[in-house]
């Protein structure tokens, strides 16, 4: 983190009552309490921007740069009217990828066909009870909270805190006469899926999995242990036959999403065309408001659950497909939410850089370690990157590696 970091989470000392609720709940021990007067301060270097303090503060003394509740409620209301939705789905960013998957989750839970809109937050634990009541007041018949499974919360305590909050809210809603299904909790976490017909039994996935989530018994095919799999994607990266893939982030899903757009963006003549691969936890603003970025620039952002599962083929292929520059945004080592197997991503990055160098494309590719804790940091780096790419001539690019 640099000196110019604008903290994304702040305590307003004038509003703070020194109750220390935030201090006792912060899962990362990022809040300090001064013994003389009880004054609380956030150590932004330790903060993981989970928002648990924000949703818990009874004095509304904590400010967050992302997901301001008034904005969230405003957006939800606008979408509700547009889509004529009766159900609001609130998902943690760690468990849902696209519209089809939300529909699948809803139908698995007997809610198929309900008119819904969905919003995503970094952690379920940052949704306060207030938000639930306000949303029901807007006219939604039900709120569905899709939380990561117990033990799989990337913010350690988010799922546990939100589960307790929602159980309490449910009891209050019942007393107020709301229907039993006005608040539904679903636990869901992303897992690797093994595709038996593609598997040749090489066992590479078994050896790479840092979470011991693959069972390989003699003379039988490997099996994903869903109670251990965290969906990091390390197995997907090494499988030569794409026989094991993380749902929602399959090789072809990622490939199709940028290849389809590459030719369109190239044709738009709004050079340069930029592709950003980003770890889900390293950046929020571009991932959650991609339209903002797309409107202003000729760029797309593609998120991945963890850098260790991102195939370097995509980065090279993105440049071959017509993107003028590719940026990879990853978490600094200390912030990685899937710490095990961190060495895999480091090795992978080394290999990627050497290949890119060999192709003569090094100046068109940058890796940035970022965290949402510094507001505007991604925007600054992104703009600098675009500026740099703009100065590289297209004919210079055509000469590179025969692209
Ligand atoms: S946002 Fe999360 S990590 Fe940061 S201070 Fe608040 S509770 Fe702690
Ligand atoms: S996704 Fe990660 S944790 Fe799950 S089986 Fe593959 S390597 Fe193991």
mmCIF file of C-alpha atoms and ligand atoms in Angstrom:
data_model
loop_
_atom_site.group_PDB
_atom_site.id
_atom_site.type_symbol
_atom_site.label_atom_id
_atom_site.label_comp_id
_atom_site.label_asym_id
_atom_site.label_seq_id
_atom_site.Cartn_x
_atom_site.Cartn_y
_atom_site.Cartn_z
ATOM 1 C CA UNK A 1 0.000 0.000 0.000
ATOM 2 C CA UNK A 2 1.364 3.412 -0.881
ATOM 3 C CA UNK A 3 1.369 6.616 1.160
ATOM 4 C CA UNK A 4 -1.370 8.168 -0.933
ATOM 5 C CA UNK A 5 -3.861 5.432 0.038
ATOM 6 C CA UNK A 6 -7.301 6.930 0.628
ATOM 7 C CA UNK A 7 -8.824 4.591 3.211
ATOM 8 C CA UNK A 8 -12.000 2.952 1.946
ATOM 9 C CA UNK A 9 -13.291 2.487 5.524
ATOM 10 C CA UNK A 10 -13.299 5.286 8.090
ATOM 11 C CA UNK A 11 -14.730 5.976 11.521
ATOM 12 C CA UNK A 12 -16.358 9.366 11.970
ATOM 13 C CA UNK A 13 -15.065 10.326 15.415
ATOM 14 C CA UNK A 14 -17.876 12.854 15.944
ATOM 15 C CA UNK A 15 -20.537 10.166 15.528
ATOM 16 C CA UNK A 16 -18.726 7.294 17.242
ATOM 17 C CA UNK A 17 -20.155 6.551 20.718
ATOM 18 C CA UNK A 18 -17.121 4.349 21.656
ATOM 19 C CA UNK A 19 -19.414 1.337 22.120
ATOM 20 C CA UNK A 20 -16.673 -0.814 20.497
ATOM 21 C CA UNK A 21 -19.100 -3.171 18.734
ATOM 22 C CA UNK A 22 -16.937 -2.883 15.610
ATOM 23 C CA UNK A 23 -13.821 -3.614 17.645
ATOM 24 C CA UNK A 24 -15.264 -6.842 18.968
ATOM 25 C CA UNK A 25 -16.631 -8.015 15.607
ATOM 26 C CA UNK A 26 -13.828 -7.204 13.154
ATOM 27 C CA UNK A 27 -12.589 -10.639 12.012
ATOM 28 C CA UNK A 28 -9.193 -9.245 11.030
ATOM 29 C CA UNK A 29 -8.362 -7.364 14.235
ATOM 30 C CA UNK A 30 -8.087 -4.229 12.138
ATOM 31 C CA UNK A 31 -9.729 -1.937 14.696
ATOM 32 C CA UNK A 32 -7.625 -0.501 17.507
ATOM 33 C CA UNK A 33 -8.986 0.872 20.746
ATOM 34 C CA UNK A 34 -7.118 3.524 22.709
ATOM 35 C CA UNK A 35 -7.086 2.504 26.361
ATOM 36 C CA UNK A 36 -7.125 6.074 27.786
ATOM 37 C CA UNK A 37 -10.379 7.224 26.206
ATOM 38 C CA UNK A 38 -11.775 4.260 24.219
ATOM 39 C CA UNK A 39 -11.217 6.047 20.900
ATOM 40 C CA UNK A 40 -11.398 3.610 17.966
ATOM 41 C CA UNK A 41 -9.276 3.692 14.860
ATOM 42 C CA UNK A 42 -9.114 1.455 11.774
ATOM 43 C CA UNK A 43 -5.698 0.176 10.775
ATOM 44 C CA UNK A 44 -6.347 0.265 7.056
ATOM 45 C CA UNK A 45 -3.328 -1.945 6.374
ATOM 46 C CA UNK A 46 -5.036 -4.810 8.173
ATOM 47 C CA UNK A 47 -8.569 -4.058 6.962
ATOM 48 C CA UNK A 48 -10.011 -6.447 4.359
ATOM 49 C CA UNK A 49 -13.008 -4.204 3.558
ATOM 50 C CA UNK A 50 -15.521 -6.868 4.580
ATOM 51 C CA UNK A 51 -17.952 -4.230 5.868
ATOM 52 C CA UNK A 52 -18.916 -6.161 8.994
ATOM 53 C CA UNK A 53 -18.128 -3.097 11.135
ATOM 54 C CA UNK A 54 -20.145 -0.877 8.787
ATOM 55 C CA UNK A 55 -23.253 -3.034 9.072
ATOM 56 C CA UNK A 56 -22.899 -3.410 12.844
ATOM 57 C CA UNK A 57 -22.268 0.143 14.018
ATOM 58 C CA UNK A 58 -25.358 1.320 15.935
ATOM 59 C CA UNK A 59 -24.354 4.980 15.498
ATOM 60 C CA UNK A 60 -23.800 4.793 11.711
ATOM 61 C CA UNK A 61 -20.348 6.202 12.430
ATOM 62 C CA UNK A 62 -18.515 4.099 9.837
ATOM 63 C CA UNK A 63 -18.182 5.226 6.238
ATOM 64 C CA UNK A 64 -17.431 2.842 3.412
ATOM 65 C CA UNK A 65 -16.390 3.719 -0.095
ATOM 66 C CA UNK A 66 -18.365 0.898 -1.661
ATOM 67 C CA UNK A 67 -21.964 -0.252 -1.293
ATOM 68 C CA UNK A 68 -23.378 2.719 0.489
ATOM 69 C CA UNK A 69 -26.815 1.549 1.710
ATOM 70 C CA UNK A 70 -28.739 4.515 0.437
ATOM 71 C CA UNK A 71 -27.348 3.833 -3.036
ATOM 72 C CA UNK A 72 -28.043 0.126 -2.707
ATOM 73 C CA UNK A 73 -31.639 0.728 -1.681
ATOM 74 C CA UNK A 74 -32.033 3.272 -4.502
ATOM 75 C CA UNK A 75 -30.677 0.795 -7.088
ATOM 76 C CA UNK A 76 -32.777 -2.031 -5.765
ATOM 77 C CA UNK A 77 -35.929 0.061 -5.975
ATOM 78 C CA UNK A 78 -35.151 1.156 -9.527
ATOM 79 C CA UNK A 79 -34.504 -2.436 -10.612
ATOM 80 C CA UNK A 80 -37.603 -3.724 -8.851
ATOM 81 C CA UNK A 81 -39.826 -1.370 -10.815
ATOM 82 C CA UNK A 82 -38.022 -2.042 -14.108
ATOM 83 C CA UNK A 83 -38.110 -5.815 -13.764
ATOM 84 C CA UNK A 84 -41.433 -6.045 -11.877
ATOM 85 C CA UNK A 85 -39.613 -8.337 -9.457
ATOM 86 C CA UNK A 86 -41.131 -9.777 -6.303
ATOM 87 C CA UNK A 87 -37.922 -11.387 -4.998
ATOM 88 C CA UNK A 88 -34.629 -9.759 -4.088
ATOM 89 C CA UNK A 89 -31.586 -12.027 -4.112
ATOM 90 C CA UNK A 90 -28.583 -10.779 -2.138
ATOM 91 C CA UNK A 91 -25.439 -12.730 -2.924
ATOM 92 C CA UNK A 92 -21.962 -12.780 -1.586
ATOM 93 C CA UNK A 93 -19.431 -12.193 -4.373
ATOM 94 C CA UNK A 94 -17.786 -15.504 -3.570
ATOM 95 C CA UNK A 95 -20.702 -17.642 -4.617
ATOM 96 C CA UNK A 96 -22.443 -16.462 -7.758
ATOM 97 C CA UNK A 97 -21.290 -15.777 -11.283
ATOM 98 C CA UNK A 98 -24.142 -15.208 -13.656
ATOM 99 C CA UNK A 99 -27.902 -14.952 -14.097
ATOM 100 C CA UNK A 100 -28.349 -18.602 -15.058
ATOM 101 C CA UNK A 101 -26.581 -19.733 -11.949
ATOM 102 C CA UNK A 102 -28.845 -17.610 -9.737
ATOM 103 C CA UNK A 103 -31.878 -19.173 -11.425
ATOM 104 C CA UNK A 104 -30.391 -22.609 -10.800
ATOM 105 C CA UNK A 105 -29.807 -21.848 -7.121
ATOM 106 C CA UNK A 106 -33.355 -20.537 -6.767
ATOM 107 C CA UNK A 107 -34.882 -23.537 -8.478
ATOM 108 C CA UNK A 108 -32.806 -25.956 -6.374
ATOM 109 C CA UNK A 109 -34.484 -24.306 -3.418
ATOM 110 C CA UNK A 110 -38.020 -24.536 -4.785
ATOM 111 C CA UNK A 111 -38.146 -20.914 -5.982
ATOM 112 C CA UNK A 112 -38.150 -21.509 -9.728
ATOM 113 C CA UNK A 113 -39.945 -18.991 -11.864
ATOM 114 C CA UNK A 114 -40.104 -16.198 -9.284
ATOM 115 C CA UNK A 115 -39.502 -12.754 -10.746
ATOM 116 C CA UNK A 116 -36.245 -11.726 -9.131
ATOM 117 C CA UNK A 117 -33.471 -9.206 -9.224
ATOM 118 C CA UNK A 118 -30.101 -9.879 -7.685
ATOM 119 C CA UNK A 119 -27.431 -7.751 -6.115
ATOM 120 C CA UNK A 120 -23.963 -8.697 -5.030
ATOM 121 C CA UNK A 121 -22.005 -7.580 -1.991
ATOM 122 C CA UNK A 122 -18.418 -8.423 -0.986
ATOM 123 C CA UNK A 123 -19.600 -10.359 2.054
ATOM 124 C CA UNK A 124 -23.054 -11.370 3.290
ATOM 125 C CA UNK A 125 -21.975 -10.093 6.697
ATOM 126 C CA UNK A 126 -22.216 -6.485 5.578
ATOM 127 C CA UNK A 127 -25.985 -6.528 5.101
ATOM 128 C CA UNK A 128 -27.626 -4.937 8.139
ATOM 129 C CA UNK A 129 -31.097 -5.823 9.367
ATOM 130 C CA UNK A 130 -32.171 -2.328 8.300
ATOM 131 C CA UNK A 131 -31.606 -3.214 4.688
ATOM 132 C CA UNK A 132 -33.846 -6.282 4.967
ATOM 133 C CA UNK A 133 -36.742 -4.321 6.458
ATOM 134 C CA UNK A 134 -36.362 -1.418 4.040
ATOM 135 C CA UNK A 135 -36.309 -3.788 1.060
ATOM 136 C CA UNK A 136 -39.483 -5.554 2.192
ATOM 137 C CA UNK A 137 -41.059 -2.152 2.647
ATOM 138 C CA UNK A 138 -40.295 -1.324 -0.988
ATOM 139 C CA UNK A 139 -42.721 -4.076 -1.989
ATOM 140 C CA UNK A 140 -40.606 -7.208 -2.344
ATOM 141 C CA UNK A 141 -42.435 -10.328 -1.218
ATOM 142 C CA UNK A 142 -39.263 -12.042 -0.188
ATOM 143 C CA UNK A 143 -35.551 -11.559 0.314
ATOM 144 C CA UNK A 144 -33.242 -14.458 -0.469
ATOM 145 C CA UNK A 145 -29.821 -14.229 1.121
ATOM 146 C CA UNK A 146 -27.273 -16.452 -0.617
ATOM 147 C CA UNK A 147 -24.393 -16.837 1.788
ATOM 148 C CA UNK A 148 -21.214 -18.850 1.536
ATOM 149 C CA UNK A 149 -21.424 -22.199 3.313
ATOM 150 C CA UNK A 150 -20.262 -22.309 6.914
ATOM 151 C CA UNK A 151 -16.502 -22.653 6.953
ATOM 152 C CA UNK A 152 -16.146 -21.222 3.431
ATOM 153 C CA UNK A 153 -16.573 -17.504 4.194
ATOM 154 C CA UNK A 154 -13.664 -15.555 2.685
ATOM 155 C CA UNK A 155 -14.118 -12.937 5.396
ATOM 156 C CA UNK A 156 -13.930 -15.498 8.188
ATOM 157 C CA UNK A 157 -17.012 -14.445 10.168
ATOM 158 C CA UNK A 158 -19.328 -12.933 7.540
ATOM 159 C CA UNK A 159 -21.586 -15.966 7.109
ATOM 160 C CA UNK A 160 -21.845 -16.609 10.850
ATOM 161 C CA UNK A 161 -22.698 -12.995 11.676
ATOM 162 C CA UNK A 162 -25.266 -12.704 8.898
ATOM 163 C CA UNK A 163 -26.897 -16.023 9.803
ATOM 164 C CA UNK A 164 -27.478 -14.831 13.367
ATOM 165 C CA UNK A 165 -28.767 -11.471 12.143
ATOM 166 C CA UNK A 166 -31.185 -13.021 9.702
ATOM 167 C CA UNK A 167 -32.501 -15.496 12.236
ATOM 168 C CA UNK A 168 -33.271 -12.593 14.516
ATOM 169 C CA UNK A 169 -34.865 -10.653 11.652
ATOM 170 C CA UNK A 170 -36.990 -13.686 10.771
ATOM 171 C CA UNK A 171 -38.331 -13.854 14.313
ATOM 172 C CA UNK A 172 -39.198 -10.134 14.240
ATOM 173 C CA UNK A 173 -40.829 -10.433 10.810
ATOM 174 C CA UNK A 174 -42.959 -13.320 12.056
ATOM 175 C CA UNK A 175 -44.205 -11.212 14.949
ATOM 176 C CA UNK A 176 -45.006 -8.422 12.507
ATOM 177 C CA UNK A 177 -47.156 -10.803 10.469
ATOM 178 C CA UNK A 178 -44.870 -11.308 7.449
ATOM 179 C CA UNK A 179 -45.056 -14.659 5.616
ATOM 180 C CA UNK A 180 -42.690 -17.430 6.659
ATOM 181 C CA UNK A 181 -40.865 -17.238 3.303
ATOM 182 C CA UNK A 182 -40.360 -13.458 3.365
ATOM 183 C CA UNK A 183 -36.747 -14.097 4.352
ATOM 184 C CA UNK A 184 -34.904 -17.130 3.052
ATOM 185 C CA UNK A 185 -31.299 -18.126 3.733
ATOM 186 C CA UNK A 186 -29.414 -20.290 1.292
ATOM 187 C CA UNK A 187 -25.874 -21.539 1.847
ATOM 188 C CA UNK A 188 -23.966 -21.961 -1.346
ATOM 189 C CA UNK A 189 -20.286 -22.071 -2.250
ATOM 190 C CA UNK A 190 -18.517 -22.488 -5.526
ATOM 191 C CA UNK A 191 -16.929 -25.890 -6.140
ATOM 192 C CA UNK A 192 -14.963 -27.695 -8.780
ATOM 193 C CA UNK A 193 -16.967 -30.077 -10.928
ATOM 194 C CA UNK A 194 -15.400 -33.242 -12.290
ATOM 195 C CA UNK A 195 -16.463 -34.272 -15.810
ATOM 196 C CA UNK A 196 -16.026 -38.034 -15.958
ATOM 197 C CA UNK A 197 -16.185 -38.481 -19.724
ATOM 198 C CA UNK A 198 -13.223 -36.136 -20.229
ATOM 199 C CA UNK A 199 -10.999 -37.496 -17.449
ATOM 200 C CA UNK A 200 -8.065 -39.727 -18.423
ATOM 201 C CA UNK A 201 -7.105 -40.423 -14.810
ATOM 202 C CA UNK A 202 -3.698 -38.681 -14.930
ATOM 203 C CA UNK A 203 -4.093 -37.520 -11.317
ATOM 204 C CA UNK A 204 -2.629 -34.032 -11.844
ATOM 205 C CA UNK A 205 -5.586 -32.426 -10.072
ATOM 206 C CA UNK A 206 -5.008 -34.641 -7.044
ATOM 207 C CA UNK A 207 -1.383 -33.538 -6.705
ATOM 208 C CA UNK A 208 -1.989 -29.815 -7.187
ATOM 209 C CA UNK A 209 -5.063 -29.308 -4.967
ATOM 210 C CA UNK A 210 -3.797 -27.301 -1.952
ATOM 211 C CA UNK A 211 -6.908 -28.147 0.086
ATOM 212 C CA UNK A 212 -6.731 -31.954 -0.180
ATOM 213 C CA UNK A 213 -10.160 -31.805 -1.775
ATOM 214 C CA UNK A 214 -9.589 -34.477 -4.394
ATOM 215 C CA UNK A 215 -9.775 -38.115 -3.593
ATOM 216 C CA UNK A 216 -7.907 -40.445 -5.901
ATOM 217 C CA UNK A 217 -8.094 -44.104 -5.023
ATOM 218 C CA UNK A 218 -6.201 -46.789 -6.945
ATOM 219 C CA UNK A 219 -7.954 -47.913 -10.111
ATOM 220 C CA UNK A 220 -10.706 -45.338 -9.797
ATOM 221 C CA UNK A 221 -11.330 -41.848 -11.130
ATOM 222 C CA UNK A 222 -10.705 -38.821 -8.900
ATOM 223 C CA UNK A 223 -13.573 -37.385 -6.890
ATOM 224 C CA UNK A 224 -14.057 -33.803 -5.636
ATOM 225 C CA UNK A 225 -14.733 -33.673 -1.900
ATOM 226 C CA UNK A 226 -17.227 -30.836 -1.776
ATOM 227 C CA UNK A 227 -16.847 -30.373 1.964
ATOM 228 C CA UNK A 228 -13.201 -29.413 1.378
ATOM 229 C CA UNK A 229 -13.187 -27.758 -2.068
ATOM 230 C CA UNK A 230 -12.966 -23.958 -1.921
ATOM 231 C CA UNK A 231 -13.296 -23.463 -5.673
ATOM 232 C CA UNK A 232 -9.840 -21.978 -6.134
ATOM 233 C CA UNK A 233 -9.422 -23.458 -9.611
ATOM 234 C CA UNK A 234 -5.865 -24.762 -9.189
ATOM 235 C CA UNK A 235 -7.003 -28.188 -10.428
ATOM 236 C CA UNK A 236 -8.691 -26.666 -13.464
ATOM 237 C CA UNK A 237 -5.446 -25.043 -14.472
ATOM 238 C CA UNK A 238 -3.425 -28.253 -14.545
ATOM 239 C CA UNK A 239 -5.990 -30.602 -16.056
ATOM 240 C CA UNK A 240 -4.918 -31.127 -19.687
ATOM 241 C CA UNK A 241 -8.407 -32.243 -20.700
ATOM 242 C CA UNK A 242 -10.558 -29.650 -18.925
ATOM 243 C CA UNK A 243 -12.077 -32.560 -17.049
ATOM 244 C CA UNK A 244 -12.301 -30.617 -13.809
ATOM 245 C CA UNK A 245 -13.609 -27.055 -13.838
ATOM 246 C CA UNK A 246 -14.899 -24.493 -11.399
ATOM 247 C CA UNK A 247 -18.555 -23.834 -12.027
ATOM 248 C CA UNK A 248 -19.157 -20.461 -13.621
ATOM 249 C CA UNK A 249 -15.488 -20.033 -14.512
ATOM 250 C CA UNK A 250 -15.047 -22.877 -16.982
ATOM 251 C CA UNK A 251 -12.264 -22.466 -19.555
ATOM 252 C CA UNK A 252 -14.711 -22.053 -22.444
ATOM 253 C CA UNK A 253 -16.960 -19.677 -20.481
ATOM 254 C CA UNK A 254 -14.020 -17.335 -19.897
ATOM 255 C CA UNK A 255 -12.707 -17.766 -23.442
ATOM 256 C CA UNK A 256 -16.062 -17.036 -25.060
ATOM 257 C CA UNK A 257 -16.728 -14.011 -22.915
ATOM 258 C CA UNK A 258 -13.683 -12.084 -24.115
ATOM 259 C CA UNK A 259 -13.254 -13.519 -27.613
ATOM 260 C CA UNK A 260 -16.761 -12.490 -28.574
ATOM 261 C CA UNK A 261 -16.061 -8.956 -27.437
ATOM 262 C CA UNK A 262 -12.529 -8.676 -28.814
ATOM 263 C CA UNK A 263 -13.532 -8.345 -32.465
ATOM 264 C CA UNK A 264 -16.342 -5.927 -31.569
ATOM 265 C CA UNK A 265 -13.995 -3.729 -29.574
ATOM 266 C CA UNK A 266 -11.345 -3.858 -32.250
ATOM 267 C CA UNK A 267 -13.883 -2.756 -34.852
ATOM 268 C CA UNK A 268 -15.030 0.155 -32.711
ATOM 269 C CA UNK A 269 -11.794 2.046 -33.500
ATOM 270 C CA UNK A 270 -11.881 3.418 -29.983
ATOM 271 C CA UNK A 271 -8.319 2.227 -29.361
ATOM 272 C CA UNK A 272 -6.836 0.909 -27.209
ATOM 273 C CA UNK A 273 -8.858 -2.206 -26.369
ATOM 274 C CA UNK A 274 -8.028 -3.314 -22.826
ATOM 275 C CA UNK A 275 -8.707 -6.565 -21.039
ATOM 276 C CA UNK A 276 -8.498 -6.721 -17.251
ATOM 277 C CA UNK A 277 -8.374 -10.076 -15.452
ATOM 278 C CA UNK A 278 -9.105 -9.505 -11.820
ATOM 279 C CA UNK A 279 -9.209 -11.662 -8.728
ATOM 280 C CA UNK A 280 -12.699 -11.294 -7.182
ATOM 281 C CA UNK A 281 -11.266 -9.921 -3.968
ATOM 282 C CA UNK A 282 -8.599 -7.551 -5.228
ATOM 283 C CA UNK A 283 -10.870 -4.926 -6.761
ATOM 284 C CA UNK A 284 -14.486 -3.938 -6.249
ATOM 285 C CA UNK A 285 -15.278 -0.800 -8.175
ATOM 286 C CA UNK A 286 -14.557 -2.104 -11.686
ATOM 287 C CA UNK A 287 -16.005 -5.531 -11.010
ATOM 288 C CA UNK A 288 -19.239 -4.293 -9.559
ATOM 289 C CA UNK A 289 -19.783 -1.363 -11.849
ATOM 290 C CA UNK A 290 -18.226 -2.584 -15.087
ATOM 291 C CA UNK A 291 -20.506 -0.394 -17.175
ATOM 292 C CA UNK A 292 -18.812 2.659 -15.746
ATOM 293 C CA UNK A 293 -15.487 1.426 -17.025
ATOM 294 C CA UNK A 294 -16.856 0.218 -20.326
ATOM 295 C CA UNK A 295 -18.654 3.442 -21.076
ATOM 296 C CA UNK A 296 -15.604 5.541 -20.559
ATOM 297 C CA UNK A 297 -13.039 3.223 -22.113
ATOM 298 C CA UNK A 298 -12.764 0.442 -24.610
ATOM 299 C CA UNK A 299 -12.208 -2.093 -21.840
ATOM 300 C CA UNK A 300 -13.677 -5.189 -20.259
ATOM 301 C CA UNK A 301 -13.109 -6.690 -16.846
ATOM 302 C CA UNK A 302 -13.232 -10.412 -16.233
ATOM 303 C CA UNK A 303 -13.187 -11.739 -12.726
ATOM 304 C CA UNK A 304 -11.713 -15.009 -11.502
ATOM 305 C CA UNK A 305 -12.084 -16.657 -8.076
ATOM 306 C CA UNK A 306 -8.336 -16.740 -7.509
ATOM 307 C CA UNK A 307 -5.309 -15.992 -9.648
ATOM 308 C CA UNK A 308 -3.961 -19.500 -9.076
ATOM 309 C CA UNK A 309 -6.818 -20.840 -11.167
ATOM 310 C CA UNK A 310 -6.438 -18.427 -14.066
ATOM 311 C CA UNK A 311 -4.998 -20.099 -17.123
ATOM 312 C CA UNK A 312 -2.113 -18.009 -18.583
ATOM 313 C CA UNK A 313 -3.420 -19.095 -21.982
ATOM 314 C CA UNK A 314 -6.217 -16.544 -21.550
ATOM 315 C CA UNK A 315 -3.844 -13.658 -21.087
ATOM 316 C CA UNK A 316 -1.772 -14.516 -24.141
ATOM 317 C CA UNK A 317 -4.867 -15.364 -26.128
ATOM 318 C CA UNK A 318 -6.503 -12.045 -25.205
ATOM 319 C CA UNK A 319 -3.564 -10.239 -26.808
ATOM 320 C CA UNK A 320 -3.734 -12.520 -29.830
ATOM 321 C CA UNK A 321 -7.490 -11.944 -30.124
ATOM 322 C CA UNK A 322 -7.048 -8.227 -30.603
ATOM 323 C CA UNK A 323 -6.740 -6.601 -27.193
ATOM 324 C CA UNK A 324 -4.020 -3.961 -27.192
ATOM 325 C CA UNK A 325 -3.182 -4.430 -23.540
ATOM 326 C CA UNK A 326 -3.898 -6.917 -20.756
ATOM 327 C CA UNK A 327 -3.809 -6.102 -17.079
ATOM 328 C CA UNK A 328 -3.931 -8.729 -14.329
ATOM 329 C CA UNK A 329 -5.124 -7.474 -10.943
ATOM 330 C CA UNK A 330 -4.263 -9.799 -8.087
ATOM 331 C CA UNK A 331 -4.326 -9.702 -4.295
ATOM 332 C CA UNK A 332 -1.099 -8.975 -2.411
ATOM 333 C CA UNK A 333 0.165 -12.160 -0.700
ATOM 334 C CA UNK A 334 -1.031 -11.063 2.745
ATOM 335 C CA UNK A 335 -4.574 -10.435 1.483
ATOM 336 C CA UNK A 336 -5.045 -13.654 -0.473
ATOM 337 C CA UNK A 337 -8.352 -15.167 0.665
ATOM 338 C CA UNK A 338 -7.267 -18.620 -0.447
ATOM 339 C CA UNK A 339 -3.820 -18.675 1.093
ATOM 340 C CA UNK A 340 -3.075 -22.332 0.532
ATOM 341 C CA UNK A 341 -1.368 -22.870 -2.775
ATOM 342 C CA UNK A 342 -0.132 -19.309 -3.010
ATOM 343 C CA UNK A 343 3.160 -20.710 -4.307
ATOM 344 C CA UNK A 344 1.211 -22.135 -7.268
ATOM 345 C CA UNK A 345 0.162 -18.632 -8.347
ATOM 346 C CA UNK A 346 3.688 -17.330 -7.895
ATOM 347 C CA UNK A 347 5.121 -20.075 -10.121
ATOM 348 C CA UNK A 348 2.374 -19.532 -12.621
ATOM 349 C CA UNK A 349 3.097 -15.828 -12.798
ATOM 350 C CA UNK A 350 6.794 -16.488 -13.445
ATOM 351 C CA UNK A 351 5.946 -18.837 -16.310
ATOM 352 C CA UNK A 352 3.445 -16.388 -17.748
ATOM 353 C CA UNK A 353 5.898 -13.499 -17.675
ATOM 354 C CA UNK A 354 8.589 -15.519 -19.414
ATOM 355 C CA UNK A 355 6.195 -16.596 -22.176
ATOM 356 C CA UNK A 356 4.938 -13.061 -22.669
ATOM 357 C CA UNK A 357 8.544 -11.871 -22.836
ATOM 358 C CA UNK A 358 9.296 -14.481 -25.477
ATOM 359 C CA UNK A 359 6.390 -13.259 -27.587
ATOM 360 C CA UNK A 360 7.730 -9.715 -27.338
ATOM 361 C CA UNK A 361 4.542 -8.548 -25.606
ATOM 362 C CA UNK A 362 5.934 -7.632 -22.210
ATOM 363 C CA UNK A 363 5.090 -3.935 -22.612
ATOM 364 C CA UNK A 364 1.453 -4.799 -23.261
ATOM 365 C CA UNK A 365 0.989 -6.784 -20.099
ATOM 366 C CA UNK A 366 1.071 -5.592 -16.499
ATOM 367 C CA UNK A 367 0.383 -7.276 -13.172
ATOM 368 C CA UNK A 368 -0.847 -5.152 -10.264
ATOM 369 C CA UNK A 369 -1.255 -6.182 -6.669
ATOM 370 C CA UNK A 370 -4.264 -4.293 -5.356
ATOM 371 C CA UNK A 371 -6.745 -4.264 -2.540
ATOM 372 C CA UNK A 372 -10.047 -2.387 -2.325
ATOM 373 C CA UNK A 373 -8.771 -0.825 0.915
ATOM 374 C CA UNK A 374 -7.312 2.109 -1.057
ATOM 375 C CA UNK A 375 -10.124 3.948 -2.754
ATOM 376 C CA UNK A 376 -9.428 4.920 -6.361
ATOM 377 C CA UNK A 377 -6.166 2.968 -6.539
ATOM 378 C CA UNK A 378 -7.396 0.695 -9.312
ATOM 379 C CA UNK A 379 -8.695 3.648 -11.322
ATOM 380 C CA UNK A 380 -5.321 5.377 -11.163
ATOM 381 C CA UNK A 381 -3.350 2.318 -12.238
ATOM 382 C CA UNK A 382 -5.854 1.526 -14.945
ATOM 383 C CA UNK A 383 -5.696 5.012 -16.431
ATOM 384 C CA UNK A 384 -1.878 4.948 -16.387
ATOM 385 C CA UNK A 385 -1.936 1.611 -18.165
ATOM 386 C CA UNK A 386 -4.287 2.887 -20.873
ATOM 387 C CA UNK A 387 -2.083 5.889 -21.379
ATOM 388 C CA UNK A 388 0.970 3.696 -21.770
ATOM 389 C CA UNK A 389 -0.761 1.367 -24.213
ATOM 390 C CA UNK A 390 -2.015 4.338 -26.242
ATOM 391 C CA UNK A 391 1.542 5.404 -26.862
ATOM 392 C CA UNK A 392 2.516 2.012 -28.295
ATOM 393 C CA UNK A 393 1.770 2.146 -31.983
ATOM 394 C CA UNK A 394 -0.438 -0.466 -33.571
ATOM 395 C CA UNK A 395 2.168 -1.176 -36.228
ATOM 396 C CA UNK A 396 4.638 -1.759 -33.421
ATOM 397 C CA UNK A 397 2.200 -4.308 -32.090
ATOM 398 C CA UNK A 398 1.735 -5.966 -35.446
ATOM 399 C CA UNK A 399 5.461 -6.445 -35.603
ATOM 400 C CA UNK A 400 5.487 -8.147 -32.196
ATOM 401 C CA UNK A 401 5.360 -11.914 -32.239
ATOM 402 C CA UNK A 402 3.474 -11.899 -35.536
ATOM 403 C CA UNK A 403 0.248 -10.885 -33.749
HETATM 404 S S1 LIG B 1 -14.249 -3.439 7.116
HETATM 405 FE FE1 LIG B 1 -14.007 -5.479 8.076
HETATM 406 S S2 LIG B 1 -11.796 -5.754 8.242
HETATM 407 FE FE2 LIG B 1 -12.128 -3.559 7.896
HETATM 408 S S3 LIG B 1 -12.218 -2.666 9.939
HETATM 409 FE FE3 LIG B 1 -14.338 -3.113 9.348
HETATM 410 S S4 LIG B 1 -14.754 -5.173 10.195
HETATM 411 FE FE4 LIG B 1 -12.502 -4.884 10.202
HETATM 412 S S1 LIG B 2 -11.018 -26.021 -6.982
HETATM 413 FE FE1 LIG B 2 -9.177 -25.844 -5.641
HETATM 414 S S2 LIG B 2 -9.870 -26.705 -3.679
HETATM 415 FE FE2 LIG B 2 -11.381 -27.389 -5.232
HETATM 416 S S3 LIG B 2 -10.663 -29.402 -5.919
HETATM 417 FE FE3 LIG B 2 -9.800 -27.874 -7.350
HETATM 418 S S4 LIG B 2 -7.759 -27.369 -6.522
HETATM 419 FE FE4 LIG B 2 -8.907 -28.400 -4.859
#
